[in-house]
XYZ file of C-alpha atoms in Angstrom:
559
model
C -15.264 28.268 6.275
C -17.917 26.637 8.329
C -19.320 24.800 6.341
C -15.870 22.466 5.945
C -15.178 22.590 10.036
C -18.785 21.397 10.075
C -17.961 18.937 6.740
C -14.228 18.154 8.744
C -16.331 16.915 12.055
C -18.909 14.840 10.336
C -16.562 12.640 9.155
C -13.626 13.202 11.114
C -15.607 11.813 13.987
C -16.816 8.266 12.725
C -12.715 8.302 11.073
C -11.001 8.405 14.332
C -13.526 6.214 15.731
C -12.943 3.724 13.476
C -9.031 3.826 13.529
C -9.088 3.818 17.047
C -11.274 0.236 17.613
C -9.179 -1.074 15.237
C -5.855 0.329 16.935
C -6.859 -1.616 19.812
C -8.172 -5.020 18.927
C -5.280 -5.139 17.023
C -2.968 -4.015 20.521
C -1.273 -7.654 20.718
C -0.406 -8.028 17.178
C 1.033 -4.291 16.774
C 2.988 -4.536 20.360
C 4.408 -7.777 18.384
C 4.673 -7.486 15.428
C 3.076 -10.886 14.305
C -0.339 -11.140 13.065
C -3.344 -13.424 13.020
C -4.185 -15.274 10.258
C -7.608 -17.846 9.438
C -7.733 -20.873 7.065
C -8.775 -18.399 4.284
C -5.419 -16.356 4.821
C -3.441 -18.051 2.071
C -5.668 -18.347 -0.740
C -6.871 -15.055 -0.488
C -3.506 -13.635 -0.129
C -2.227 -16.035 -3.031
C -4.587 -14.694 -5.567
C -3.842 -10.797 -4.694
C 0.294 -12.102 -4.797
C -0.440 -12.609 -8.384
C -2.129 -9.937 -9.465
C 0.717 -7.535 -7.706
C 3.480 -9.573 -9.585
C 1.592 -9.198 -12.535
C 1.487 -5.595 -12.237
C 5.278 -5.062 -10.740
C 6.248 -7.374 -14.020
C 3.899 -5.674 -16.823
C 3.154 -9.930 -17.814
C -0.938 -9.546 -17.332
C -3.330 -12.525 -17.188
C -6.413 -11.686 -16.830
C -7.332 -15.328 -16.496
C -4.137 -17.785 -16.085
C -2.625 -16.876 -12.353
C 1.090 -17.771 -13.116
C 2.762 -16.037 -9.656
C 0.282 -16.895 -7.594
C -2.356 -20.493 -6.564
C 1.436 -22.101 -6.777
C 2.249 -21.154 -9.851
C -0.482 -23.384 -11.721
C -2.120 -21.719 -13.519
C -5.263 -21.844 -11.837
C -8.682 -19.570 -12.762
C -9.956 -17.694 -9.460
C -9.535 -13.427 -9.665
C -11.278 -13.641 -13.296
C -14.924 -14.843 -11.026
C -13.912 -13.669 -7.562
C -13.849 -9.988 -6.992
C -11.162 -8.943 -10.249
C -11.028 -5.426 -10.581
C -10.525 -5.655 -6.086
C -7.843 -7.987 -6.649
C -5.659 -5.870 -8.414
C -6.168 -2.826 -5.869
C -5.370 -5.159 -3.399
C -2.251 -6.653 -5.297
C -1.703 -2.911 -5.906
C -1.430 -2.156 -2.101
C 0.060 -5.384 -1.209
C 3.191 -3.433 -3.638
C 3.239 -0.995 -1.731
C 2.635 -2.063 1.576
C 5.707 -4.044 1.210
C 5.556 -7.283 3.041
C 2.677 -9.453 4.654
C 2.782 -7.982 8.041
C 2.339 -4.233 6.950
C -0.423 -5.936 4.497
C -2.397 -7.141 6.667
C -1.857 -4.287 9.643
C -3.698 -1.710 6.793
C -6.001 -4.636 5.661
C -7.715 -4.040 9.530
C -7.713 -0.844 9.133
C -9.040 -0.375 5.480
C -11.628 -2.277 6.274
C -12.780 -0.740 9.473
C -12.677 2.922 7.796
C -15.110 1.711 5.259
C -17.629 0.237 7.822
C -17.440 2.826 9.791
C -18.358 5.676 7.928
C -20.212 3.439 5.859
C -22.382 2.991 8.585
C -22.141 6.172 10.113
C -23.167 7.683 7.027
C -26.155 5.670 6.983
C -27.542 6.477 10.954
C -26.628 10.627 9.672
C -28.616 9.868 6.701
C -32.219 8.423 8.738
C -31.687 11.691 11.052
C -29.737 10.061 14.162
C -27.696 12.133 16.476
C -23.756 12.147 16.007
C -23.879 10.579 19.504
C -25.852 8.010 18.437
C -24.866 7.701 14.766
C -21.069 7.014 16.487
C -22.807 4.465 19.250
C -24.933 2.252 16.626
C -20.906 2.560 14.080
C -19.559 1.184 17.133
C -21.834 -1.661 17.495
C -21.558 -3.020 13.592
C -18.472 -2.547 13.945
C -17.322 -5.006 16.737
C -20.248 -7.427 15.970
C -20.453 -9.523 13.631
C -18.071 -9.891 10.067
C -15.996 -6.670 10.244
C -14.211 -7.846 13.652
C -13.744 -10.861 12.360
C -11.728 -10.336 9.452
C -9.198 -10.074 11.664
C -9.076 -13.696 13.292
C -10.173 -14.784 10.708
C -9.392 -13.464 6.686
C -12.838 -13.940 6.211
C -13.624 -12.617 3.292
C -17.588 -12.089 3.663
C -16.104 -9.373 5.464
C -15.324 -6.993 2.776
C -19.223 -7.737 1.459
C -20.270 -6.958 5.248
C -18.544 -3.605 5.471
C -20.111 -2.416 1.644
C -23.567 -3.631 3.013
C -24.057 -0.383 4.845
C -23.530 1.387 1.346
C -25.985 -0.697 0.492
C -28.756 0.004 2.661
C -27.980 3.975 1.745
C -29.232 3.554 -1.179
C -31.885 0.636 -0.018
C -33.539 4.138 2.513
C -33.523 6.135 -0.915
C -35.022 3.459 -2.476
C -38.135 2.888 0.540
C -38.386 7.778 0.403
C -38.425 7.404 -3.774
C -41.941 9.309 -3.206
C -40.668 11.879 -1.244
C -37.368 11.890 -3.006
C -36.286 10.122 -5.977
C -33.597 8.121 -5.828
C -30.534 8.543 -7.601
C -30.308 5.656 -10.262
C -25.998 5.958 -11.242
C -25.147 5.928 -7.305
C -27.576 2.638 -6.886
C -25.629 0.916 -10.343
C -22.223 2.091 -8.791
C -22.427 0.571 -5.471
C -24.311 -2.615 -6.886
C -21.573 -2.999 -8.828
C -18.786 -2.041 -6.354
C -19.978 -5.262 -4.763
C -20.247 -6.859 -7.780
C -16.503 -6.493 -8.172
C -15.406 -7.365 -4.504
C -17.491 -10.250 -3.361
C -20.465 -11.632 -5.757
C -21.827 -13.351 -3.031
C -22.604 -10.274 -1.214
C -24.122 -9.477 -3.865
C -27.247 -11.376 -3.865
C -27.107 -10.574 -0.374
C -27.853 -6.522 -1.683
C -30.254 -7.619 -4.227
C -32.053 -9.519 -1.292
C -32.209 -6.607 1.441
C -32.718 -3.989 -1.307
C -36.142 -5.518 -2.981
C -38.188 -4.965 0.282
C -37.029 -1.332 0.262
C -37.899 -0.981 -3.929
C -41.875 -2.527 -3.563
C -42.196 -0.494 -0.606
C -40.973 2.080 -2.554
C -43.174 1.016 -5.690
C -45.932 0.873 -3.923
C -45.869 4.389 -2.014
C -44.674 6.511 -4.961
C -46.590 8.961 -7.278
C -44.350 8.196 -10.144
C -44.428 4.500 -10.427
C -43.209 4.622 -14.703
C -40.024 6.968 -13.268
C -39.258 4.490 -10.749
C -39.479 1.370 -12.649
C -37.552 3.702 -15.237
C -34.259 4.536 -13.236
C -34.604 1.541 -11.848
C -33.827 -0.279 -15.345
C -31.090 2.449 -16.048
C -29.420 1.431 -12.604
C -29.530 -2.287 -13.960
C -28.029 -1.634 -17.272
C -25.462 0.085 -16.053
C -24.426 -2.167 -12.988
C -24.424 -4.889 -16.071
C -22.150 -2.728 -17.810
C -20.016 -1.743 -15.233
C -19.379 -5.675 -13.950
C -19.271 -6.604 -17.711
C -16.212 -8.598 -17.024
C -17.578 -10.729 -13.830
C -20.374 -11.878 -15.785
C -18.844 -12.471 -18.976
C -15.886 -14.501 -17.002
C -18.238 -17.011 -15.932
C -19.772 -17.174 -19.382
C -16.294 -18.023 -20.982
C -15.736 -20.872 -17.974
C -18.900 -22.311 -17.143
C -20.639 -23.334 -20.078
C -17.446 -25.499 -21.585
C -16.210 -26.599 -17.932
C -17.542 -28.665 -15.818
C -16.020 -26.123 -12.953
C -15.468 -27.467 -9.018
C -17.633 -25.613 -6.074
C -15.820 -24.352 -2.555
C -16.011 -26.677 0.211
C -18.854 -27.685 1.680
C -19.765 -27.098 5.093
C -23.361 -28.456 7.196
C -25.592 -24.665 7.452
C -26.990 -26.356 10.298
C -23.265 -26.243 11.832
C -22.699 -22.781 10.830
C -25.196 -21.107 11.729
C -26.108 -17.974 14.949
C -26.749 -20.513 17.620
C -29.702 -18.113 19.100
C -30.344 -20.332 21.539
C -27.048 -20.765 23.062
C -25.722 -17.244 24.758
C -21.797 -16.921 23.107
C -18.957 -15.100 24.550
C -18.639 -12.695 21.157
C -20.570 -11.777 18.382
C -19.189 -12.577 15.603
C -19.329 -16.036 13.365
C -21.363 -18.480 15.001
C -22.117 -16.718 18.879
C -23.315 -13.629 20.030
C -23.771 -12.187 22.981
C -26.211 -11.953 25.300
C -26.235 -7.959 25.954
C -26.373 -7.718 22.063
C -29.670 -10.014 21.778
C -31.025 -8.805 24.675
C -31.223 -5.085 22.693
C -32.291 -6.961 19.932
C -35.398 -8.644 22.103
C -36.169 -4.680 23.308
C -36.342 -3.726 20.300
C -38.812 -6.332 19.284
C -40.766 -5.186 22.338
C -40.684 -1.898 21.330
C -41.619 -2.243 17.269
C -44.756 -4.667 19.205
C -45.685 -1.394 20.983
C -44.734 1.867 19.154
C -45.244 -0.082 14.678
C -47.053 2.852 13.842
C -44.796 5.975 15.367
C -41.907 4.990 12.359
C -43.010 3.203 9.390
C -39.024 3.120 8.343
C -37.974 1.880 11.694
C -41.251 -1.087 12.153
C -39.814 -2.034 7.890
C -36.195 -2.319 8.932
C -36.932 -3.744 12.209
C -39.155 -6.393 10.195
C -36.588 -6.431 7.508
C -33.559 -7.049 10.347
C -35.396 -9.902 11.741
C -36.384 -12.216 8.676
C -33.007 -12.047 8.190
C -31.510 -13.003 11.350
C -33.455 -16.158 11.409
C -32.800 -16.930 8.279
C -29.305 -16.729 9.550
C -29.801 -19.047 13.259
C -30.877 -21.497 14.231
C -34.459 -21.144 14.815
C -34.096 -21.750 10.995
C -34.962 -25.552 9.456
C -31.464 -26.033 7.687
C -31.427 -29.844 8.353
C -34.946 -29.678 6.131
C -32.692 -27.053 3.348
C -29.637 -28.768 3.442
C -31.931 -32.578 3.078
C -33.607 -31.341 -0.208
C -31.372 -28.701 -1.334
C -27.768 -30.197 -1.236
C -25.896 -27.866 -3.262
C -26.468 -24.679 -0.519
C -23.976 -26.331 1.641
C -21.362 -25.283 -1.535
C -22.225 -22.047 -2.672
C -23.616 -20.598 0.004
C -21.774 -21.959 2.638
C -22.634 -20.494 6.057
C -26.197 -19.146 6.919
C -24.277 -17.015 9.410
C -23.256 -15.141 6.494
C -27.323 -13.611 7.014
C -25.838 -11.451 9.766
C -23.797 -9.005 7.390
C -27.456 -8.389 6.862
C -29.087 -8.223 9.561
C -26.572 -6.722 12.335
C -26.528 -2.865 9.949
C -30.519 -3.611 9.645
C -31.385 -4.153 13.548
C -28.331 -1.663 14.878
C -30.229 0.518 12.441
C -33.743 0.217 13.322
C -32.299 0.289 17.407
C -30.615 4.105 16.818
C -34.064 5.447 15.526
C -35.481 3.919 18.277
C -32.950 5.562 20.497
C -33.730 8.908 18.856
C -37.414 8.443 19.054
C -37.146 7.583 23.017
C -34.910 10.346 23.755
C -37.513 12.683 21.831
C -40.224 11.476 23.472
C -38.373 11.902 27.356
C -36.261 13.878 29.531
C -32.476 14.314 29.258
C -31.909 12.463 31.923
C -33.552 9.298 30.084
C -31.491 10.026 27.535
C -27.872 9.856 29.420
C -29.617 6.508 30.429
C -29.831 5.595 26.911
C -26.864 5.995 25.735
C -25.086 5.161 28.294
C -26.849 1.443 28.384
C -25.414 0.898 24.652
C -22.440 2.359 25.432
C -21.837 -0.155 28.096
C -22.664 -3.296 25.380
C -20.053 -1.825 22.946
C -17.472 -2.063 25.688
C -18.501 -5.774 26.873
C -17.610 -6.390 23.042
C -14.660 -4.698 22.467
C -13.696 -6.793 26.148
C -14.995 -9.712 24.316
C -13.393 -9.132 20.204
C -9.893 -8.288 22.075
C -9.725 -10.944 24.645
C -10.441 -13.498 21.825
C -7.637 -12.224 19.711
C -5.666 -12.691 22.079
C -6.295 -15.476 22.949
C -5.324 -16.876 18.738
C -2.612 -14.366 19.516
C -0.750 -16.386 22.006
C -1.881 -19.698 19.882
C 0.238 -18.525 16.848
C 2.911 -16.875 18.403
C 5.148 -19.633 18.415
C 5.180 -20.392 14.796
C 8.361 -18.297 14.145
C 8.193 -19.312 10.384
C 5.101 -18.269 9.972
C 6.226 -15.017 11.876
C 9.093 -13.982 9.675
C 7.754 -14.806 6.783
C 4.700 -12.086 6.966
C 8.006 -9.913 8.037
C 9.659 -10.895 4.951
C 10.289 -8.413 2.565
C 10.394 -10.989 0.031
C 6.538 -11.527 -0.190
C 7.006 -15.250 -2.012
C 8.502 -16.997 1.075
C 5.172 -17.012 2.524
C 3.310 -17.727 -0.720
C 5.694 -20.522 -1.552
C 5.735 -22.424 1.611
C 1.925 -22.164 1.687
C -0.474 -23.461 -1.644
C -3.662 -23.209 -1.376
C -5.526 -26.668 -0.973
C -9.192 -24.917 -1.827
C -11.189 -27.030 -4.657
C -12.850 -23.998 -6.252
C -13.098 -23.073 -9.667
C -11.320 -26.026 -10.685
C -11.782 -27.624 -14.083
C -13.368 -31.104 -13.337
C -13.882 -33.918 -15.215
C -16.710 -35.032 -13.426
C -18.161 -33.128 -10.439
C -17.372 -34.879 -7.521
C -17.701 -33.962 -3.330
C -15.479 -31.047 -2.655
C -13.440 -31.908 0.406
C -11.955 -35.286 -1.993
C -11.298 -32.034 -4.787
C -9.218 -31.088 -1.252
C -7.462 -33.644 -0.955
C -6.613 -34.368 -4.607
C -5.641 -30.711 -4.454
C -2.797 -31.148 -1.869
C -1.914 -35.010 -3.055
C -1.152 -34.641 -6.634
C -1.190 -31.109 -7.315
C 0.920 -28.922 -5.058
C 2.457 -32.159 -4.493
C 3.826 -32.513 -7.653
C 5.240 -28.679 -7.945
C 8.499 -30.220 -5.699
C 8.564 -33.227 -7.915
C 11.464 -31.806 -10.648
C 9.446 -29.199 -12.200
C 10.546 -25.996 -13.195
C 8.078 -22.945 -13.224
C 8.527 -19.552 -14.713
C 5.693 -17.198 -15.587
C 6.659 -16.669 -19.341
C 5.621 -13.149 -21.648
C 2.354 -12.148 -22.560
C 0.508 -14.030 -19.720
C 1.449 -17.537 -20.249
C 3.717 -19.811 -17.706
C 6.297 -22.579 -19.127
C 7.192 -25.767 -17.381
C 10.556 -27.957 -17.586
C 11.367 -31.213 -16.236
C 13.759 -33.870 -16.813
C 12.277 -37.456 -17.434
C 13.627 -40.914 -19.012
C 10.176 -40.834 -21.482
C 7.622 -41.729 -19.851
C 4.500 -40.006 -19.069
C 4.181 -36.524 -16.932
C 1.547 -34.982 -14.756
C 2.538 -31.909 -14.903
C 1.403 -29.657 -12.381
C -0.399 -27.176 -14.024
C -4.211 -26.904 -14.423
C -6.091 -26.718 -17.932
C -8.955 -25.792 -18.714
C -11.036 -26.086 -22.421
C -9.939 -23.072 -23.419
C -6.581 -23.635 -22.476
C -3.377 -24.084 -24.793
C -0.494 -26.096 -24.510
C 2.693 -26.751 -26.275
C 4.936 -29.503 -25.277
C 8.462 -29.413 -27.356
C 7.258 -27.084 -29.476
C 4.454 -29.042 -30.407
C 0.777 -28.081 -29.601
C -1.494 -31.079 -28.175
C -4.508 -32.264 -26.197
C -3.830 -33.875 -23.621
C -5.236 -36.377 -21.238
C -6.543 -34.648 -17.570
C -6.687 -36.153 -14.498
C -9.882 -36.056 -12.406
C -8.776 -32.412 -11.060
C -8.016 -30.715 -14.582
C -3.837 -31.665 -14.385
C -2.720 -32.612 -18.264
C -0.815 -35.573 -18.970
C 2.179 -35.172 -21.296
C 4.594 -38.282 -23.167
C 7.926 -36.601 -22.342
C 11.082 -37.096 -24.467
C 14.013 -38.143 -23.155
C 16.196 -35.105 -21.290
C 14.653 -32.049 -20.943
C 10.887 -31.147 -21.658
C 9.615 -27.504 -22.158
C 5.993 -26.878 -22.185
C 4.075 -23.868 -22.069
C 0.435 -22.949 -20.869
C -1.651 -20.317 -21.710
C -5.479 -19.174 -22.106
C -6.865 -18.869 -25.330
C -9.710 -15.706 -24.222
C -12.606 -15.704 -26.406
C -12.701 -11.949 -28.000
C -16.227 -11.118 -27.349
C -14.650 -11.182 -23.328
C -12.240 -8.794 -24.424
C -14.637 -6.534 -25.503
C -17.163 -7.176 -22.365
C -13.704 -6.300 -20.045
C -12.841 -2.618 -22.367
C -16.469 -1.463 -22.431
C -15.913 -2.463 -18.144
C -12.806 -0.633 -18.226
C -14.136 2.635 -19.713
C -17.281 2.802 -18.142
C -15.232 2.696 -15.038
C -13.077 5.162 -15.950
C -15.961 7.624 -17.552
C -18.073 6.756 -14.900
C -14.651 8.170 -12.188
C -14.418 11.443 -14.531
C -18.101 11.856 -13.718
C -18.053 11.601 -10.073
C -15.032 13.825 -9.743
C -16.627 16.771 -11.754
C -19.222 16.395 -9.460
C -17.718 16.571 -6.197
C -15.796 19.417 -7.444
C -18.687 21.359 -8.504
C -20.271 20.410 -4.977
C -16.977 21.801 -3.579
C -17.213 24.691 -5.539
C -21.162 25.179 -4.365
């Protein structure tokens, strides 16, 4: 019974903290039933709407999107967090309105991130008060708090990063206690099913920790063997993700995301900001990092882990900042602007590393000095947390005052008819369109808004048909018609009962001959058999892993 109470306290404290911070930062939204949206909101909400409708109508289409993305048959979810998209679609059906959904997502991301950072802090033997303070800093600084006004999906990768670092600590300490390769594989697979770019960041942060563990461990063969096992299991669990890339990219000229100049989206260390998110960092947080550097310079031998994490965190902070020569990178590697877009994304790795390092330093100083010093240090960190909380709340209030006049958008979010928001706001993102030839992503975005979206209202009627197909009908005088759908090399189009191989415009919209009167076409996607096998392997492996996890937890609870 005492152990049970201890566990309730242990996990209840970060849970309460996460809910409290999420509530405070949403005060304007909760009181006024108004939510904040960003430039990515419609893109992600549209793809979640698609999976929600698939589930609700029992009409599944893994590749082709026949409900979201303007009912255009575009492919997004298959290569952008596929299984997570279905989880989000299920949650949307439960929420019942976009307002409820948005509020729930804020609480969910704060709980996941808060618990993860707290468990990570406790893993390296931080005291409860220090672990809670470090978790607070993590929630208020960077992408977690930035999710509220922006809906930037990098926040979900950032929320999972503490769990990645837990595996990193296990790799680092392999000589003391061998790491669990199943846990490592599962963690990386979850990240890949949520946000693929964060998987790259996770790999980058784990490599140095793995190398250190490999050098120091006495059983290098076992570490290599179990690492390879983790890689294989991760590949099996993510077969649907990399399999979808193999389906699409070899046979289609796929459009890249919007390109942004890295030099304009770096973290500005040279000039302080009012908040610690996106491209800004508060002086108080920067001061903490500076004090950590000073401590490590004079005490680098005290804790190898602290020194290692600090150096690694500073490297990622440097890469994310305006101190790094991003102008040179942009000049010689222009594709970086499309696929990575924002160097400040590296803060999703740098911040948890540095906050964890600060926690290790605080605990060491507290153990070294008297009780009064402990109170001073903890109060200092709490003041930094309060400054960050105040800044984040003020930023949300400023944005709330800007959006509260948009009555139409507010009503769409409150309405239980989810389609009203989706039908009124089509995403203009260029991501993953099949092009004739590579073009500038901003030009593609203009074509999406000017033709694909525009054509939706030009006499075409669309309906999701059975077996994951999309039916398009229109009246014509016999002229050629550019259909407001997207055609990939694996797509099949039947026009007025006849299968056709249509010409396509720059962004993959099919151009077909019409007959006089009513015309009907059916769009479908021909999924390769080998991918279907990979998809079922992935689903089965997750099912077996969940069953294994349940039995393991039951055994732990009994013990």
